[in-house]
Short mmCIF file of C-alpha atoms in Angstrom, two decimals:
data_model
loop_
_atom_site.label_atom_id
_atom_site.label_comp_id
_atom_site.label_asym_id
_atom_site.label_seq_id
_atom_site.Cartn_x
_atom_site.Cartn_y
_atom_site.Cartn_z
CA UNK C 1 84.74 36.10 127.29
CA UNK C 2 82.53 38.93 126.24
CA UNK C 3 82.40 42.11 128.32
CA UNK C 4 79.10 43.97 129.48
CA UNK C 5 77.01 45.21 126.44
CA UNK C 6 74.84 48.12 126.64
CA UNK C 7 72.51 49.01 123.81
CA UNK C 8 71.71 51.58 122.48
CA UNK C 9 75.12 53.46 122.65
CA UNK C 10 73.37 57.05 121.65
CA UNK C 11 69.87 58.17 122.24
CA UNK C 12 68.09 61.48 121.60
CA UNK C 13 64.75 61.96 123.17
CA UNK C 14 62.33 64.82 123.70
CA UNK C 15 61.05 66.22 127.06
CA UNK C 16 58.33 64.25 128.46
CA UNK C 17 59.19 60.94 126.41
CA UNK C 18 60.41 57.81 128.12
CA UNK C 19 63.16 55.76 127.15
CA UNK C 20 64.41 52.17 128.10
CA UNK C 21 68.15 51.19 128.19
CA UNK C 22 69.41 47.55 127.80
CA UNK C 23 72.51 45.83 129.56
CA UNK C 24 73.77 42.21 128.99
CA UNK C 25 76.28 41.26 131.80
CA UNK C 26 79.46 39.27 131.48
CA UNK C 27 78.38 35.62 131.39
CA UNK C 28 77.83 34.02 134.65
CA UNK C 29 77.50 37.28 136.36
CA UNK C 30 74.33 37.67 138.30
CA UNK C 31 74.53 41.34 139.66
CA UNK C 32 73.79 44.27 137.58
CA UNK C 33 73.99 48.05 138.82
CA UNK C 34 73.13 51.11 136.98
CA UNK C 35 75.13 54.51 137.30
CA UNK C 36 74.28 57.92 136.12
CA UNK C 37 77.51 59.98 135.05
CA UNK C 38 77.11 63.67 134.52
CA UNK C 39 80.31 66.31 134.34
CA UNK C 40 78.78 67.98 137.46
CA UNK C 41 77.83 65.16 139.74
CA UNK C 42 80.25 62.24 138.50
CA UNK C 43 79.29 58.89 138.84
CA UNK C 44 76.00 58.40 140.92
CA UNK C 45 74.38 54.90 141.82
CA UNK C 46 70.95 54.34 140.72
CA UNK C 47 69.97 50.88 141.57
CA UNK C 48 71.49 47.37 141.87
CA UNK C 49 69.70 43.84 140.86
CA UNK C 50 70.47 40.43 141.92
CA UNK C 51 68.66 37.27 140.97
CA UNK C 52 65.71 39.70 139.33
CA UNK C 53 65.45 41.43 142.85
CA UNK C 54 66.16 45.25 143.30
CA UNK C 55 68.65 45.24 146.38
CA UNK C 56 69.96 48.43 146.43
CA UNK C 57 68.33 51.85 145.28
CA UNK C 58 70.20 55.30 145.04
CA UNK C 59 68.76 58.71 145.44
CA UNK C 60 66.95 59.33 142.38
CA UNK C 61 63.01 60.05 141.59
CA UNK C 62 60.56 57.36 140.76
CA UNK C 63 60.68 58.35 137.27
CA UNK C 64 63.90 56.16 137.17
CA UNK C 65 62.94 52.17 137.19
CA UNK C 66 64.64 48.98 136.43
CA UNK C 67 64.16 45.42 136.29
CA UNK C 68 66.27 42.14 135.73
CA UNK C 69 65.17 38.93 133.84
CA UNK C 70 66.12 35.50 134.58
CA UNK C 71 69.12 35.57 132.42
CA UNK C 72 70.55 38.52 134.34
CA UNK C 73 70.00 40.95 131.58
CA UNK C 74 68.75 44.12 132.73
CA UNK C 75 66.76 47.08 131.62
CA UNK C 76 66.40 50.57 132.85
CA UNK C 77 63.41 52.78 132.23
CA UNK C 78 63.35 56.73 132.66
CA UNK C 79 59.96 58.16 132.47
CA UNK C 80 58.65 62.05 131.89
CA UNK C 81 62.17 62.82 130.58
CA UNK C 82 63.60 65.97 131.87
CA UNK C 83 66.61 67.93 130.41
CA UNK C 84 68.63 67.19 133.40
CA UNK C 85 68.21 63.44 132.75
CA UNK C 86 71.01 64.05 129.80
CA UNK C 87 73.95 61.82 130.97
CA UNK C 88 75.90 58.79 130.25
CA UNK C 89 74.24 55.73 131.69
CA UNK C 90 76.52 52.80 132.58
CA UNK C 91 75.77 49.51 133.63
CA UNK C 92 78.07 47.43 135.71
CA UNK C 93 78.18 43.81 136.01
CA UNK C 94 79.62 41.64 139.03
CA UNK C 95 79.79 37.98 140.07
CA UNK C 96 77.35 38.03 142.76
CA UNK C 97 75.43 40.24 145.11
CA UNK C 98 78.46 41.06 147.57
CA UNK C 99 80.97 40.40 145.17
CA UNK C 100 83.48 43.26 145.10
CA UNK C 101 84.90 44.03 141.47
CA UNK C 102 82.48 45.63 138.99
CA UNK C 103 83.04 45.64 135.50
CA UNK C 104 81.31 48.29 133.30
CA UNK C 105 80.00 48.66 129.78
CA UNK C 106 80.54 51.17 127.30
CA UNK C 107 77.36 53.28 128.37
CA UNK C 108 74.33 54.79 126.78
CA UNK C 109 74.90 58.59 125.96
CA UNK C 110 71.16 59.93 126.44
CA UNK C 111 70.47 63.49 125.19
CA UNK C 112 67.04 65.07 126.14
CA UNK C 113 66.20 67.96 124.09
CA UNK G 1 78.19 59.52 155.39
CA UNK G 2 80.15 57.36 152.88
CA UNK G 3 82.09 59.60 150.69
CA UNK G 4 85.37 59.72 148.33
CA UNK G 5 87.43 62.67 147.49
CA UNK G 6 90.00 62.64 144.67
CA UNK G 7 92.78 65.06 144.05
CA UNK G 8 94.13 66.80 142.32
CA UNK G 9 91.35 67.33 139.81
CA UNK G 10 93.63 67.73 136.85
CA UNK G 11 97.37 66.80 136.56
CA UNK G 12 99.44 67.67 133.65
CA UNK G 13 102.87 65.86 133.31
CA UNK G 14 105.58 65.53 130.92
CA UNK G 15 106.17 62.19 129.48
CA UNK G 16 108.40 60.30 131.83
CA UNK G 17 107.46 62.37 134.81
CA UNK G 18 106.20 60.49 137.72
CA UNK G 19 103.59 61.45 140.02
CA UNK G 20 100.78 60.24 142.33
CA UNK G 21 97.01 60.61 142.30
CA UNK G 22 95.30 60.64 145.95
CA UNK G 23 92.07 59.06 147.05
CA UNK G 24 90.75 59.89 150.53
CA UNK G 25 87.62 57.84 151.80
CA UNK G 26 85.17 57.75 154.61
CA UNK G 27 83.44 54.48 154.70
CA UNK G 28 81.16 52.34 157.16
CA UNK G 29 83.85 49.51 157.02
CA UNK G 30 85.70 49.19 153.73
CA UNK G 31 84.72 45.93 151.59
CA UNK G 32 87.00 47.30 148.87
CA UNK G 33 88.68 50.31 147.03
CA UNK G 34 88.77 50.31 143.26
CA UNK G 35 90.59 52.31 140.64
CA UNK G 36 89.38 52.55 137.26
CA UNK G 37 90.66 54.37 134.10
CA UNK G 38 88.05 56.05 131.77
CA UNK G 39 88.62 57.50 128.47
CA UNK G 40 86.23 60.12 126.88
CA UNK G 41 83.08 58.72 125.98
CA UNK G 42 83.49 55.38 127.26
CA UNK G 43 82.86 53.31 130.31
CA UNK G 44 85.43 52.82 133.22
CA UNK G 45 88.00 50.27 132.90
CA UNK G 46 88.86 48.20 135.83
CA UNK G 47 92.42 48.68 137.17
CA UNK G 48 92.84 47.22 140.67
CA UNK G 49 91.02 45.99 143.90
CA UNK G 50 92.65 46.64 147.13
CA UNK G 51 91.03 45.24 150.29
CA UNK G 52 93.17 46.06 153.37
CA UNK G 53 95.56 48.76 154.52
CA UNK G 54 99.20 48.00 153.62
CA UNK G 55 98.17 45.95 150.36
CA UNK G 56 99.96 47.33 146.93
CA UNK G 57 98.84 46.31 143.51
CA UNK G 58 100.84 46.90 140.32
CA UNK G 59 100.17 46.84 136.48
CA UNK G 60 102.67 48.14 134.15
CA UNK G 61 103.37 51.75 134.95
CA UNK G 62 100.73 51.86 137.89
CA UNK G 63 100.93 51.01 141.32
CA UNK G 64 98.19 51.47 143.99
CA UNK G 65 98.45 51.65 147.47
CA UNK G 66 96.12 51.49 150.64
CA UNK G 67 96.11 53.00 153.94
CA UNK G 68 93.00 53.16 156.58
CA UNK G 69 92.06 56.62 155.12
CA UNK G 70 93.35 56.96 151.73
CA UNK G 71 94.81 55.51 148.62
CA UNK G 72 97.54 56.28 146.02
CA UNK G 73 97.84 55.72 142.44
CA UNK G 74 101.65 56.08 141.66
CA UNK G 75 102.39 56.48 137.77
CA UNK G 76 105.84 55.87 136.83
CA UNK G 77 107.43 57.37 133.88
CA UNK G 78 103.81 57.94 132.13
CA UNK G 79 103.51 57.86 128.36
CA UNK G 80 100.99 59.96 126.36
CA UNK G 81 98.64 56.95 126.06
CA UNK G 82 98.29 57.14 130.04
CA UNK G 83 96.11 60.25 129.54
CA UNK G 84 92.63 59.54 131.07
CA UNK G 85 90.74 60.23 133.83
CA UNK G 86 91.37 58.07 136.84
CA UNK G 87 88.33 57.22 139.01
CA UNK G 88 88.59 55.86 142.71
CA UNK G 89 85.50 53.89 144.17
CA UNK G 90 84.61 52.45 147.42
CA UNK G 91 82.28 49.46 148.70
CA UNK G 92 80.99 49.55 152.28
CA UNK G 93 80.50 46.66 154.52
CA UNK G 94 77.65 48.53 156.35
CA UNK G 95 75.20 51.37 156.09
CA UNK G 96 72.83 52.64 153.65
CA UNK G 97 75.27 52.51 150.88
CA UNK G 98 76.21 48.89 151.32
CA UNK G 99 76.55 46.95 147.98
CA UNK G 100 76.92 50.03 145.86
CA UNK G 101 79.99 51.99 144.60
CA UNK G 102 80.79 55.15 145.66
CA UNK G 103 82.77 57.17 143.41
CA UNK G 104 85.11 60.22 143.50
CA UNK G 105 84.98 62.85 140.88
CA UNK G 106 88.30 61.58 139.48
CA UNK G 107 91.56 63.02 138.22
CA UNK G 108 91.92 64.03 134.87
CA UNK G 109 95.62 63.12 133.82
CA UNK G 110 97.02 64.65 130.52
CA UNK G 111 100.68 63.43 129.77
CA UNK G 112 102.32 65.44 127.13
CA UNK G 113 105.07 64.00 124.68
#
């Protein structure tokens, strides 16, 4: 069974640009969550999608948004990039909305210059 | 407020020297407590889920235990390949963080041959 796939693995963007990250969950999993990981803050929750609906959202500005498609694939968008957005963005896949275990992808390393 | 605290931040062991990592948590009803292993530049790898106090799970040299306030990850006779950052996370049953994983900052384990 294939794991969680995130693309691209690495990105370099300039301040003010926008970026879209993609996540394909494990086959059969319907819940996708996104996390930001930085050395100072650790892993912080961005948002969770289930059946194309955002179910939960963390404390991030509106520049961070996401969506989920009917095939459960998800995208995350960050607009007007800031230097502080440089981080490892991780996607986690779960079977259902209240399923406990979450399985992570390898992440997308975003560097904002 | 739901939160997770891990200690120590870093741990250096000699090969074969057993030890334990600690995860203290405060959560509005525990849905599950999770241990992950993360290697540099990669996504967290799922290790264990614990649901209720008294529960134990084992995998090779690792054993996870759970009480009402904390969890321990015991490492028996570690090898250099066990070197990684170990992350603890919880899911709450109730409250604003219901559904998402709340992570500790992790314990960075180094095992020297």
